Short mmCIF file of C-alpha atoms and ligand atoms in Angstrom, two decimals:
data_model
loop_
_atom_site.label_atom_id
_atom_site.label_comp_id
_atom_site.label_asym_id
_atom_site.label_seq_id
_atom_site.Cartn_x
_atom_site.Cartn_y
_atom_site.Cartn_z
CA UNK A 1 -56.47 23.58 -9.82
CA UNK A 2 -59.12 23.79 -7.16
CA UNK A 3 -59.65 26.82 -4.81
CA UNK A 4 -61.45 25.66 -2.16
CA UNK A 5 -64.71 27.84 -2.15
CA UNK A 6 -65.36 27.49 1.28
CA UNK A 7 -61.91 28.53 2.58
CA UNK A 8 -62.40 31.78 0.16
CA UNK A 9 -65.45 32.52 1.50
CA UNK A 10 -64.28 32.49 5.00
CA UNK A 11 -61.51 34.69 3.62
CA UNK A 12 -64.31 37.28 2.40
CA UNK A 13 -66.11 37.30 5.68
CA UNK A 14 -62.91 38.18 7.20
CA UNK A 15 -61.76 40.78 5.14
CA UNK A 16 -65.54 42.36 5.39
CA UNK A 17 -65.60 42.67 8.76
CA UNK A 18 -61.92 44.64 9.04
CA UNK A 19 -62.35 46.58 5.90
CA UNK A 20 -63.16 49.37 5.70
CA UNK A 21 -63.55 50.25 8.78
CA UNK A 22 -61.49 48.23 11.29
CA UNK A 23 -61.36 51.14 13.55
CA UNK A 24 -63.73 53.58 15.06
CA UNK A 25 -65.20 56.57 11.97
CA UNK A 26 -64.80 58.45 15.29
CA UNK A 27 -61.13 58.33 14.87
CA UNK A 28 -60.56 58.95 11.23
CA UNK A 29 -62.99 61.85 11.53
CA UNK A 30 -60.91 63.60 13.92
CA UNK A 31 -57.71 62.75 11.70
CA UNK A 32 -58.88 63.79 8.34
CA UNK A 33 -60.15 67.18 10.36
CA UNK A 34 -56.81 67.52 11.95
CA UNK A 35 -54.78 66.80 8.04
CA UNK A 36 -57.45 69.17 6.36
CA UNK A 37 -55.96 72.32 8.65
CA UNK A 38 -52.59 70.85 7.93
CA UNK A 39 -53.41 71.18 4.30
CA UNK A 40 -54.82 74.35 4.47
CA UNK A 41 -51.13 75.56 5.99
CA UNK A 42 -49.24 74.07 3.29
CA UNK A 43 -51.59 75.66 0.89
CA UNK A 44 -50.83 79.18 2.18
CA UNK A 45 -46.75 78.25 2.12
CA UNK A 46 -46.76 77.07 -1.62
CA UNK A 47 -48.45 80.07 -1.94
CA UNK A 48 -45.95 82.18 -0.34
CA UNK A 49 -43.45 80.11 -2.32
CA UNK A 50 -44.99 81.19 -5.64
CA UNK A 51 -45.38 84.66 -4.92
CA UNK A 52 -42.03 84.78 -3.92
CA UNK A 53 -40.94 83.14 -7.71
CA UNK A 54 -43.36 85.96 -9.16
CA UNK A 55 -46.52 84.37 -9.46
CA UNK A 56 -49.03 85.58 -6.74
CA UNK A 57 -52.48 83.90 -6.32
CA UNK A 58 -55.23 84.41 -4.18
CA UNK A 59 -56.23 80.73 -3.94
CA UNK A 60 -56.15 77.66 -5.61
CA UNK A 61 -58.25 75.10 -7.20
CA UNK A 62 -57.12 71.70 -7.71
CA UNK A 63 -59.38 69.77 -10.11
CA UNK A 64 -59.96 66.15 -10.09
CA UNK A 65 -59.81 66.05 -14.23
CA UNK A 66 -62.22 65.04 -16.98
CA UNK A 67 -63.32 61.88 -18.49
CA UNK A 68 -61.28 60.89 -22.05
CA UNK A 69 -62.51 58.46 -24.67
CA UNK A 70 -60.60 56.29 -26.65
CA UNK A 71 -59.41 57.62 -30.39
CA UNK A 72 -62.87 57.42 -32.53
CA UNK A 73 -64.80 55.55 -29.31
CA UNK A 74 -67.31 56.70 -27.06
CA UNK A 75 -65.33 54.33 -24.56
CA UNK A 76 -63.95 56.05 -21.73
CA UNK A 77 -60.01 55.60 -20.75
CA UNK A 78 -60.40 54.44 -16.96
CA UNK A 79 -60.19 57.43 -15.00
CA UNK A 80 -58.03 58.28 -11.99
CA UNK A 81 -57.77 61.64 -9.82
CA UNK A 82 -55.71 63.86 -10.10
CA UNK A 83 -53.83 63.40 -6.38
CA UNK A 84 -53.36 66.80 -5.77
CA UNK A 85 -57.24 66.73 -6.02
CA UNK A 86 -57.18 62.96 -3.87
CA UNK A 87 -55.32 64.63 -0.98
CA UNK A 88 -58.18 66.70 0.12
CA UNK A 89 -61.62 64.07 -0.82
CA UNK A 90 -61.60 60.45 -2.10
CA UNK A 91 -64.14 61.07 -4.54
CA UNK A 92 -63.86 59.20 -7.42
CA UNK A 93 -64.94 60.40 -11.23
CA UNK A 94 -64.28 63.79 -13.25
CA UNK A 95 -64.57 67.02 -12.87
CA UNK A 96 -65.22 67.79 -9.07
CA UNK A 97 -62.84 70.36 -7.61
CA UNK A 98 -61.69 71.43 -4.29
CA UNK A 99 -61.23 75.82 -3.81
CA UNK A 100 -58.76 77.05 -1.02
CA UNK A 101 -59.25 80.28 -0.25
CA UNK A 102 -56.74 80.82 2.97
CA UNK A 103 -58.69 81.62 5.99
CA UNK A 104 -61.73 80.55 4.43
CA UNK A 105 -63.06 76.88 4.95
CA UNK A 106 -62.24 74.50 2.30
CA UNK A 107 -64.75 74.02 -0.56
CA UNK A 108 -66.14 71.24 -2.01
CA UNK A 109 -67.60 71.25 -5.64
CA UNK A 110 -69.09 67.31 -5.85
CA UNK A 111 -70.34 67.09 -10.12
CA UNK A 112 -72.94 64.08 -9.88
CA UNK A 113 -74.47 64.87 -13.05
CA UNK A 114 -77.99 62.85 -13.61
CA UNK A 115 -77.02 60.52 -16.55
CA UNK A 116 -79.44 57.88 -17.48
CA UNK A 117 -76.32 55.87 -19.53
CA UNK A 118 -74.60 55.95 -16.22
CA UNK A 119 -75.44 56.54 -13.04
CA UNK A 120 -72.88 58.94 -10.80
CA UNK A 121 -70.59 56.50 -8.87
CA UNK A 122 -71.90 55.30 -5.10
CA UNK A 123 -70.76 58.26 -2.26
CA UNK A 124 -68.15 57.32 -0.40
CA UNK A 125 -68.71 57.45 3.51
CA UNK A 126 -66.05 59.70 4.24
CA UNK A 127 -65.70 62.79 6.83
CA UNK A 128 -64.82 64.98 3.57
CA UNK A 129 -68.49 65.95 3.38
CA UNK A 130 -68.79 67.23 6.79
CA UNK A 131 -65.73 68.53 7.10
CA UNK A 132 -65.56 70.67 4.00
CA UNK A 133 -68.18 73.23 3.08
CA UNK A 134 -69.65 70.70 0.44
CA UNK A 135 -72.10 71.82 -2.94
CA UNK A 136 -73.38 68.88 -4.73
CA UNK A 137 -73.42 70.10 -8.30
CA UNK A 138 -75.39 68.48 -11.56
CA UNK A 139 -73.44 70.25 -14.23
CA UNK A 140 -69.26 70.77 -14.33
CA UNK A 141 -69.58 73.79 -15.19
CA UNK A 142 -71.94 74.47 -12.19
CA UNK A 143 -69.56 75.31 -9.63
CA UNK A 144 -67.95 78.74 -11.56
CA UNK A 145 -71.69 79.99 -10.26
CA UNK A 146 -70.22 79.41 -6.43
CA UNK A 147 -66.72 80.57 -6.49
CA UNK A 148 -67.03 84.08 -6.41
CA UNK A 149 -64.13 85.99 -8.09
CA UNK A 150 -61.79 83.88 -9.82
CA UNK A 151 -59.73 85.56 -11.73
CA UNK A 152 -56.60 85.29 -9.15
CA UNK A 153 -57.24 81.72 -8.72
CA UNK A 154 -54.50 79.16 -9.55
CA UNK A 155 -55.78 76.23 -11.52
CA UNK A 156 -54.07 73.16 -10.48
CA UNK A 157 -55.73 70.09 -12.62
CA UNK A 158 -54.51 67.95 -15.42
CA UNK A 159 -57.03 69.31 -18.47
CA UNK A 160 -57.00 73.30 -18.95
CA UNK A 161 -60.68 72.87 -20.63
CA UNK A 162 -61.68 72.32 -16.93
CA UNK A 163 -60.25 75.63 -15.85
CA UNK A 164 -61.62 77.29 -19.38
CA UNK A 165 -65.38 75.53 -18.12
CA UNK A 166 -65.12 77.04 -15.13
CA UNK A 167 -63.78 80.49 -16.09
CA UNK A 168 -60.27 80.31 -14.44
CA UNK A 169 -57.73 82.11 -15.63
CA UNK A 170 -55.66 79.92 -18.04
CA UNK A 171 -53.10 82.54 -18.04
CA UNK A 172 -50.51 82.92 -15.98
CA UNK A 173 -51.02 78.50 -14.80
CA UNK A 174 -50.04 78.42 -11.79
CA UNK A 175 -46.46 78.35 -11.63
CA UNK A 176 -44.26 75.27 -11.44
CA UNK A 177 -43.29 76.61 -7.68
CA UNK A 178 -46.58 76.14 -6.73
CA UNK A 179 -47.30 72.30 -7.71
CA UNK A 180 -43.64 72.12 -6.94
CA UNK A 181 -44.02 73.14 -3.36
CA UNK A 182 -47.14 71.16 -2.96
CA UNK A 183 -45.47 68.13 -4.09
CA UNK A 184 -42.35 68.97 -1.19
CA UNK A 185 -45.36 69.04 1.27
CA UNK A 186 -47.19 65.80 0.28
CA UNK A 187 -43.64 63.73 0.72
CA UNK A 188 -44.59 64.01 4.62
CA UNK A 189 -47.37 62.28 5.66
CA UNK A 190 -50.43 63.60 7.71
CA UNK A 191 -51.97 60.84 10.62
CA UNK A 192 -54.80 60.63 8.58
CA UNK A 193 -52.54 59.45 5.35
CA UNK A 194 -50.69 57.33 7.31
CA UNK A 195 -53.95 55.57 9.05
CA UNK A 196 -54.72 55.49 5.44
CA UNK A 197 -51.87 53.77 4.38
CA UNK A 198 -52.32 51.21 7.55
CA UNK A 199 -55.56 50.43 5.97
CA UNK A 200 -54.27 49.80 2.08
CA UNK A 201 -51.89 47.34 3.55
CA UNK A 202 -54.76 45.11 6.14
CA UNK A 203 -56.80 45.12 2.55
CA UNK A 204 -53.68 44.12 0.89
CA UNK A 205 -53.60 41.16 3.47
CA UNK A 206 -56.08 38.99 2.31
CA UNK A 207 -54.74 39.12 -1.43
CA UNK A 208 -51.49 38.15 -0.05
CA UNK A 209 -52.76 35.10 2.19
CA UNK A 210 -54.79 34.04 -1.24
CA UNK A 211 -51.43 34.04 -2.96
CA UNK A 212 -49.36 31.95 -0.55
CA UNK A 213 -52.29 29.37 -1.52
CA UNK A 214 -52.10 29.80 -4.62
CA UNK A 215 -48.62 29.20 -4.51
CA UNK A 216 -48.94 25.99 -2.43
CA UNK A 217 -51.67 24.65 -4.64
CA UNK A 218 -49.32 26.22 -7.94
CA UNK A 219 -52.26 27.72 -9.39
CA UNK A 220 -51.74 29.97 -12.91
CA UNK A 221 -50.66 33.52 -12.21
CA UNK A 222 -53.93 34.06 -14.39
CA UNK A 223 -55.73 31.87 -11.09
CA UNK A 224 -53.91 34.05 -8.40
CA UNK A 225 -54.76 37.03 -9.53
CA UNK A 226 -58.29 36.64 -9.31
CA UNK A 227 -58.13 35.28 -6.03
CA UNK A 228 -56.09 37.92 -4.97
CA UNK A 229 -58.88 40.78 -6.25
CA UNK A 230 -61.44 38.29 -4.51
CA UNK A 231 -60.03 38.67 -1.49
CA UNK A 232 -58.69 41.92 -1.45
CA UNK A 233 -62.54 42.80 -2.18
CA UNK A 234 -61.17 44.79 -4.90
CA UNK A 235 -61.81 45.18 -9.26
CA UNK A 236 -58.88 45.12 -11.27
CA UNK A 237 -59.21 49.01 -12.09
CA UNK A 238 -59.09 49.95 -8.23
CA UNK A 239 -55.78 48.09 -7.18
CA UNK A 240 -52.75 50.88 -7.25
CA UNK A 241 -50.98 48.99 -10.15
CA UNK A 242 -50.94 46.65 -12.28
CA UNK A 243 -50.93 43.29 -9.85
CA UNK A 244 -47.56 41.69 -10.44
CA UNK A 245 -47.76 38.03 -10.34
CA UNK A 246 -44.85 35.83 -12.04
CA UNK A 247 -43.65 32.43 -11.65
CA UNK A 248 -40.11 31.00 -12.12
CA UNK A 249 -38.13 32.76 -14.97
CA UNK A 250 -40.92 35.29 -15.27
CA UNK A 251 -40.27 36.55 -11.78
CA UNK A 252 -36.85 38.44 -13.43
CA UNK A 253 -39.27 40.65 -15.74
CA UNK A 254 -39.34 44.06 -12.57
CA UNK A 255 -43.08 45.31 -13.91
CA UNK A 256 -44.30 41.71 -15.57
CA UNK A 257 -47.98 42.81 -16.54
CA UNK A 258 -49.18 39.31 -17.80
CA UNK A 259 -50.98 36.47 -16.77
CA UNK A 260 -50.40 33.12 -18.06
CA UNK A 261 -53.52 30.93 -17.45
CA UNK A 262 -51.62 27.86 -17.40
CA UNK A 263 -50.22 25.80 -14.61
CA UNK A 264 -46.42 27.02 -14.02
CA UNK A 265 -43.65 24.35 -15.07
CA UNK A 266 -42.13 23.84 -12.83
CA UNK A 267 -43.34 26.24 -10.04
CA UNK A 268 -40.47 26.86 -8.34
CA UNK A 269 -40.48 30.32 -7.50
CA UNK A 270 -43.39 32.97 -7.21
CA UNK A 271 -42.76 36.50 -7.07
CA UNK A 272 -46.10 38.63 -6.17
CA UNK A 273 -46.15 42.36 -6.54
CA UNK A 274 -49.43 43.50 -5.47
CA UNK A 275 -51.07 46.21 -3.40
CA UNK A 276 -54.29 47.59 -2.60
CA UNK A 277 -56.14 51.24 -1.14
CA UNK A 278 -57.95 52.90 0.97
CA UNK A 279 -59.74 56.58 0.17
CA UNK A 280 -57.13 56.51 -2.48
CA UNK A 281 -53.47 56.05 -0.61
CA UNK A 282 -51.77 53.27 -1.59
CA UNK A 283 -50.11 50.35 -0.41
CA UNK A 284 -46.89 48.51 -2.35
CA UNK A 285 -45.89 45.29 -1.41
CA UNK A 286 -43.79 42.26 -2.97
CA UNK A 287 -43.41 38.88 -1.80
CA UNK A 288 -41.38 35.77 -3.37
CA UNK A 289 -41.62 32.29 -2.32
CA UNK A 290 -39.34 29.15 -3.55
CA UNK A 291 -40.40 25.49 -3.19
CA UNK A 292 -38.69 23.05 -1.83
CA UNK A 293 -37.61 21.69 -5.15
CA UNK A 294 -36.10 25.01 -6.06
CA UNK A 295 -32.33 24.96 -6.25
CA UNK A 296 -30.50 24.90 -2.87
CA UNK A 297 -28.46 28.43 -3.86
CA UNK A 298 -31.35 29.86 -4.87
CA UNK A 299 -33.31 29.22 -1.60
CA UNK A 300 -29.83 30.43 0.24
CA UNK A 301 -30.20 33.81 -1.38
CA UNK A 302 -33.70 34.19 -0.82
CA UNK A 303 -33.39 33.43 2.85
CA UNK A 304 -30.42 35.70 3.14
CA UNK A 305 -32.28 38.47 1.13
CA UNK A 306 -34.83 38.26 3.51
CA UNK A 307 -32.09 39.06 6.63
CA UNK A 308 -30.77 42.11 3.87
CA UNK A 309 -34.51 43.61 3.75
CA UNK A 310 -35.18 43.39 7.46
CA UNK A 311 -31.30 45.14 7.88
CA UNK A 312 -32.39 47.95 5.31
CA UNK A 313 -35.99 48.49 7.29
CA UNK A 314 -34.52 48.13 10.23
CA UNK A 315 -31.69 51.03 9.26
CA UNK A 316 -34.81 53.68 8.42
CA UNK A 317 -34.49 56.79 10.81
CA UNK A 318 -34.61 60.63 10.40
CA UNK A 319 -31.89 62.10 8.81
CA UNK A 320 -30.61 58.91 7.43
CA UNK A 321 -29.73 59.76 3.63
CA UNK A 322 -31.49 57.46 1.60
CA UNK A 323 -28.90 57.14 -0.91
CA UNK A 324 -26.91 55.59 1.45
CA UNK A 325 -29.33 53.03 2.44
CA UNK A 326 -29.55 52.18 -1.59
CA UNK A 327 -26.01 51.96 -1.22
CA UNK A 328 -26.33 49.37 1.71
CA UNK A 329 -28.40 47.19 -0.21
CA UNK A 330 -26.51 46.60 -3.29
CA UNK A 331 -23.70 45.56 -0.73
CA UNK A 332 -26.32 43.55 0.58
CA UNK A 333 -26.39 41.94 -2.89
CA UNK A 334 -22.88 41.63 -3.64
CA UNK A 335 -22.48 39.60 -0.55
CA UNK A 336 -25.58 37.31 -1.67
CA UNK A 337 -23.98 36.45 -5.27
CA UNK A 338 -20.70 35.86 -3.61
CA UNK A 339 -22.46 33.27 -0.76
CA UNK A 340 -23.81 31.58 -3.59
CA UNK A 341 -21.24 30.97 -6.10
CA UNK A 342 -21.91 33.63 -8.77
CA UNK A 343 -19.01 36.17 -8.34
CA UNK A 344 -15.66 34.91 -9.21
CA UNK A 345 -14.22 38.28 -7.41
CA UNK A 346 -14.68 39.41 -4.42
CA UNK A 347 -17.55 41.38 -2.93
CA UNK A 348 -15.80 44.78 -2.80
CA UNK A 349 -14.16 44.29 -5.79
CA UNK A 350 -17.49 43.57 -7.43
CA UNK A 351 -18.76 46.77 -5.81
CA UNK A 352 -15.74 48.72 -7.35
CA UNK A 353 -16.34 47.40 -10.64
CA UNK A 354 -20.17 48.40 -10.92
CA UNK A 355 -20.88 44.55 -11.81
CA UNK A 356 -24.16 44.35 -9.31
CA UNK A 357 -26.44 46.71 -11.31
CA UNK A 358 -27.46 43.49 -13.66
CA UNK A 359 -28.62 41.71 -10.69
CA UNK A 360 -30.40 44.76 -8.92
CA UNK A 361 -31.48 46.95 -11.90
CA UNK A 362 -33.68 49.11 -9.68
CA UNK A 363 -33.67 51.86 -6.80
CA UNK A 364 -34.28 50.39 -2.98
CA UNK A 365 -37.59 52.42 -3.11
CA UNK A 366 -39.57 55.06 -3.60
CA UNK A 367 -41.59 57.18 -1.75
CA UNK A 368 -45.53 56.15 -1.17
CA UNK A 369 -48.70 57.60 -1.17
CA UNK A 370 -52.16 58.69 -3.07
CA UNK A 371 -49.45 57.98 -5.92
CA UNK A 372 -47.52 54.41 -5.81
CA UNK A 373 -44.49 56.19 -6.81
CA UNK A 374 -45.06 59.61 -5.23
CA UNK A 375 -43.74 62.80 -5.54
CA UNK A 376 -40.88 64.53 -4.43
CA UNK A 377 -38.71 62.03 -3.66
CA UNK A 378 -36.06 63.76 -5.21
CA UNK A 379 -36.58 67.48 -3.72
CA UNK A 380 -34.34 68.61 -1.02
CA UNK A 381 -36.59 71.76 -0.43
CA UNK A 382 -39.83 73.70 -1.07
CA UNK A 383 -38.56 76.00 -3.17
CA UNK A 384 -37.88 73.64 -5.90
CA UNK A 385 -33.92 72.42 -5.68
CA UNK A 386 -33.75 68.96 -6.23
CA UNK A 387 -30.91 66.30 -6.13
CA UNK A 388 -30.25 64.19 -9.09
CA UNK A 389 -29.33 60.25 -8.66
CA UNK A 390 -25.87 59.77 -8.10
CA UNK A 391 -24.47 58.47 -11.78
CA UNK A 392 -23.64 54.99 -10.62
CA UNK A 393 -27.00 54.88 -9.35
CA UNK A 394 -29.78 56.50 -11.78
CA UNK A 395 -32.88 55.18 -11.65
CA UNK A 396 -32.75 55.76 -7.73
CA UNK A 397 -36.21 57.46 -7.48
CA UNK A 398 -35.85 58.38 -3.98
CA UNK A 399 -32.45 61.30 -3.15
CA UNK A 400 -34.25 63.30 -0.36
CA UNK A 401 -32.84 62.12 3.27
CA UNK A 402 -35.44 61.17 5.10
CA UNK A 403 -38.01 62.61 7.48
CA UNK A 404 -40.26 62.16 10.13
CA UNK A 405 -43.60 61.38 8.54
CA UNK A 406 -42.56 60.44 5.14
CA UNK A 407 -43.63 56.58 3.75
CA UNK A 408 -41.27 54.92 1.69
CA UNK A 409 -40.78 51.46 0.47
CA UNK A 410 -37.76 49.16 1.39
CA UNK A 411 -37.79 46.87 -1.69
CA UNK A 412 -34.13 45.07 -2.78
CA UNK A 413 -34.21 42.48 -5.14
CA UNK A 414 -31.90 40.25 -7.16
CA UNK A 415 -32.93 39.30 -10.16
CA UNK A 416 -31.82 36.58 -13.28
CA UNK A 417 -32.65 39.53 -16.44
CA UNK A 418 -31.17 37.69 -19.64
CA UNK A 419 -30.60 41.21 -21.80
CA UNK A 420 -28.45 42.10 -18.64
CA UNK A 421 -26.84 38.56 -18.51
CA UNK A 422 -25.97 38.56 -22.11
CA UNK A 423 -24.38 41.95 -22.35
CA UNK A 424 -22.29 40.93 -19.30
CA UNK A 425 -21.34 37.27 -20.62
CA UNK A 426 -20.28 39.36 -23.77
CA UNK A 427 -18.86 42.03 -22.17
CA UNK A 428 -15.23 43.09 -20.50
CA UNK A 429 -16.31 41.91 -17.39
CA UNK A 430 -17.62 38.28 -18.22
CA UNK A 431 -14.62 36.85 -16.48
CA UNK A 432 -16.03 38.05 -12.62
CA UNK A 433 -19.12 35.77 -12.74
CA UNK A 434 -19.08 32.08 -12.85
CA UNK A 435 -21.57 31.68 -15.51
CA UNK A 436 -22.41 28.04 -14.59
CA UNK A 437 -23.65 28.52 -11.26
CA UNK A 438 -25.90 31.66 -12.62
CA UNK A 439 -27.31 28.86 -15.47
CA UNK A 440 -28.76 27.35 -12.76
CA UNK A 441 -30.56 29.90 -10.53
CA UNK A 442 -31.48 31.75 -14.01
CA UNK A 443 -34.76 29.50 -14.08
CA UNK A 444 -35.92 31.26 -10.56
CA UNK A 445 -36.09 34.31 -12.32
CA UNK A 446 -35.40 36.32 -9.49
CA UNK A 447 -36.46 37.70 -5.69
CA UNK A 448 -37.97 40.97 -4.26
CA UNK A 449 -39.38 41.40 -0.51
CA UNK A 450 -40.93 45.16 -0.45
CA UNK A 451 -42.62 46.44 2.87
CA UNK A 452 -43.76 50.09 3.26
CA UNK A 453 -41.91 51.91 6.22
CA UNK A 454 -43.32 55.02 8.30
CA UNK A 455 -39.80 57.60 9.43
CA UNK A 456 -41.09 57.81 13.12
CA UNK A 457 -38.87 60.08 15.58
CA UNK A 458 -37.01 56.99 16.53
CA UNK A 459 -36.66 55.20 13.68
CA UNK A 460 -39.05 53.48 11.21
CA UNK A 461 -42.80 51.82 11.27
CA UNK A 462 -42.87 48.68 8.99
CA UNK A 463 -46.79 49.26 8.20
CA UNK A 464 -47.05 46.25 5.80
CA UNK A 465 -45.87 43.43 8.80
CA UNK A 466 -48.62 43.42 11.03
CA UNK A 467 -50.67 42.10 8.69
CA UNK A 468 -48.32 40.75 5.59
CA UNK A 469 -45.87 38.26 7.38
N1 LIG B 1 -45.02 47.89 -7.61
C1 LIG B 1 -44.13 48.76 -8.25
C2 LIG B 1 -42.97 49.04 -7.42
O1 LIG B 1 -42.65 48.29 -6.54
O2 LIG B 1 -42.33 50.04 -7.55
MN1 MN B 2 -42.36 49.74 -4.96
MN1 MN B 3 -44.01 46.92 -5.70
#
């Protein structure tokens, strides 16, 4: 299948030029300076939080982790932040650590250790170095030397050896109302975040234009995902997930982590599930596509799905509970498999019955951030109290009503799954569905549109649109 070179070149020039700095450093200076003081705050409320559950600290240290190798390798597992770590520098790599100390400027500890098998990883040209009081260490263990008394320091990091290196007090760990509170905090979003987030989803962009020609030209999904790392300017280990790229049947399979290299058969239908980041905040974003030669019903739903998803972004305001919004969308979906011929009740009779779940076997979304499904999502306050999924509904990641500043994604989908078929062709309830007219959209596998969506005052920010149509 050719890719024509020149047009991908073009693409790269593009994409270098916006990324990653398509707007002034000037500006994100002044945001990341303006989200470190906000961090500071919530620092000294978790900590309030945790003193009040019995577990007073002085500070905290959140540690980015420490390289692993494989089981009887000297291969390293690719390495990833801790977030709690993220939130405050984008440095990638093990074993640098950030110290809060409230009323004290934030602290910095940057291990580049001087390794002639590998050489530290390139700086990143971020504010963090100006902003926080930064100490460029050789050795891990280096930065115990700097932190002055530790021994009522919380340890917040994902490997106690760190906090053992660097003389922390393993006992008491900081409590879970600590990490707890921190994670209620980092559910709303600082400007900085969010600029990040605007940025994750312009890198995203060029991926997603590579894919629409892929789909046109029906390359592999083995073909499209290069392209879409090509133009994304991105390696496989920094996208936010595994890139999601299925055609036809495949597209039913929610987290499908192959790649066939051949030439789809037919190529009706490609789903694409694929995101990209900036200083570590992620963007989430699916798009599916149907041919002209794809079955008449199935291009119905997709077009009507793609009404549903605008609807359900659309809906997003402060306040708005977002269980209710899930709720809304598997309506949404009900009325889809009645317009095309697969329910042989009606819609609120399916909705009574529980008989959409097979077709949307997912929650409408999930909160977004450093992580792609971030925390606290399901917290209705600092202090810990959380609200489960409602039982008809529980995989919904996402119970807390929503906020002002929180990101979440707006992602329904209706989807072909055989297991779920066959146990409801088997089942009590076989007699709702007209099993014919599902034979035939089975082969599209299935349909997902997921944009990311700011809670502004008045309503919602779709920050994927402006640049993923
Ligand atoms: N890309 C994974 C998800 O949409 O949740
Ligand atoms: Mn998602
Ligand atoms: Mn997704």
């Amino acid at each position: 299948m050719a890719r024509g070179t020149t047009g991908n070149n073009a693409r790269r020039v593009e994409i270098a030029t916006l990324w990653p700095m398509a707007r002034p450093q000037e500006s994100l200076t002044h945001l990341y300076g303006e989200h470190i003081a906000i961090l500071c705050r919530q620092v000294e409320q978790a900590l309030q939080v945790s003193a009040a559950a019995g577990a007073t600290f002085d500070g905290v240290v959140f540690h980015s982790g420490c390289e692993t190798t494989y089981p009887a390798d000297d291969q390293t597992v690719p390495f990833r932040p801790l977030p709690h770590f993220a939130r405050w520098a984008p440095l990638d790599g093990p074993d640098h650590c950030v110290l809060i100390r409230p009323g004290e400027t934030p602290r910095l500890f940057e291990t580049r250790v001087d390794d002639y098998w590998t050489a530290p990883a390139a700086r990143p040209a971020h504010p963090c170095f100006d902003v926080l009081e930064c100490e460029t260490l050789a050795r891990a263990a280096a930065a115990a030397d700097h932190m002055g008394e530790v021994a009522r320091l919380a340890f917040v990091g994902p490997e106690p050896r760190a906090a053992a290196r660097l003389g922390l007090p393993l006992s008491p760990l900081p409590s879970a109302s600590l990490v707890t509170a921190l994670d209620w905090y980092r559910a709303e979003k600082t400007a900085y975040e969010v600029e990040c987030l605007r940025r994750a989803a312009e890198r995203a962009a060029g991926g997603h234009r590579a894919a629409v020609t892929g789909f046109r030209e029906r390359q592999s999904e083995y073909a499209i995902h290069l392209a879409y790392l090509q133009a994304c300017d991105a390696l496989e280990c920094e996208t936010p997930y595994p890139n999601i790229i299925a055609w036809d049947e495949r597209a039913a399979v929610l987290h499908y982590p192959h790649k066939s290299r051949t030439a789809p058969d037919p190529g009706n239908v490609l789903l694409i599930d694929a995101g990209a980041t900036a200083w570590g905040y992620a963007c989430d974003v699916t798009r599916t596509y149907a041919a002209e030669e794809a079955p008449a019903a199935f291009r119905a739903a997709l077009a009507q799905m793609a009404r549903l998803q605008r609807e359900l972004v659309a809906a997003v305001r402060p306040g708005l509970s977002f269980v209710e919004l899930h709720e809304r969308a598997v309506a949404g979906v009900a009325a889809i498999l009645a317009d095309v011929g697969a329910l042989r009740v009606s819609v609120d009779e399916a909705l009574e019955r529980g008989l959409v779940f097979a077709f949307l076997p997912h929650g409408l979304g999930h909160h977004l951030g450093l992580q792609v499904h971030d925390v606290g999502g399901q917290l209705v306050s600092a202090k810990g109290e959380y609200r489960p999924p409602p039982e008809a509904h529980p995989y919904l990641r996402t119970t807390r009503d929503l906020a002002v500043g929180q990101v979440v994604t707006i992602e329904p989908g209706l989807y072909f799954i055989e297991t779920l078929l066959d146990r409801l062709r088997t089942g009590p309830d076989a007699a709702a569905f007209d099993w014919e007219q599902i034979a035939q959209l089975q082969p599209c596998g299935g349909i997902r549109i997921e944009d990311d969506v700011l809670v502004t005052p008045d309503g919602g920010e779709d920050l994927t649109r402006p640049w993923i149509p």
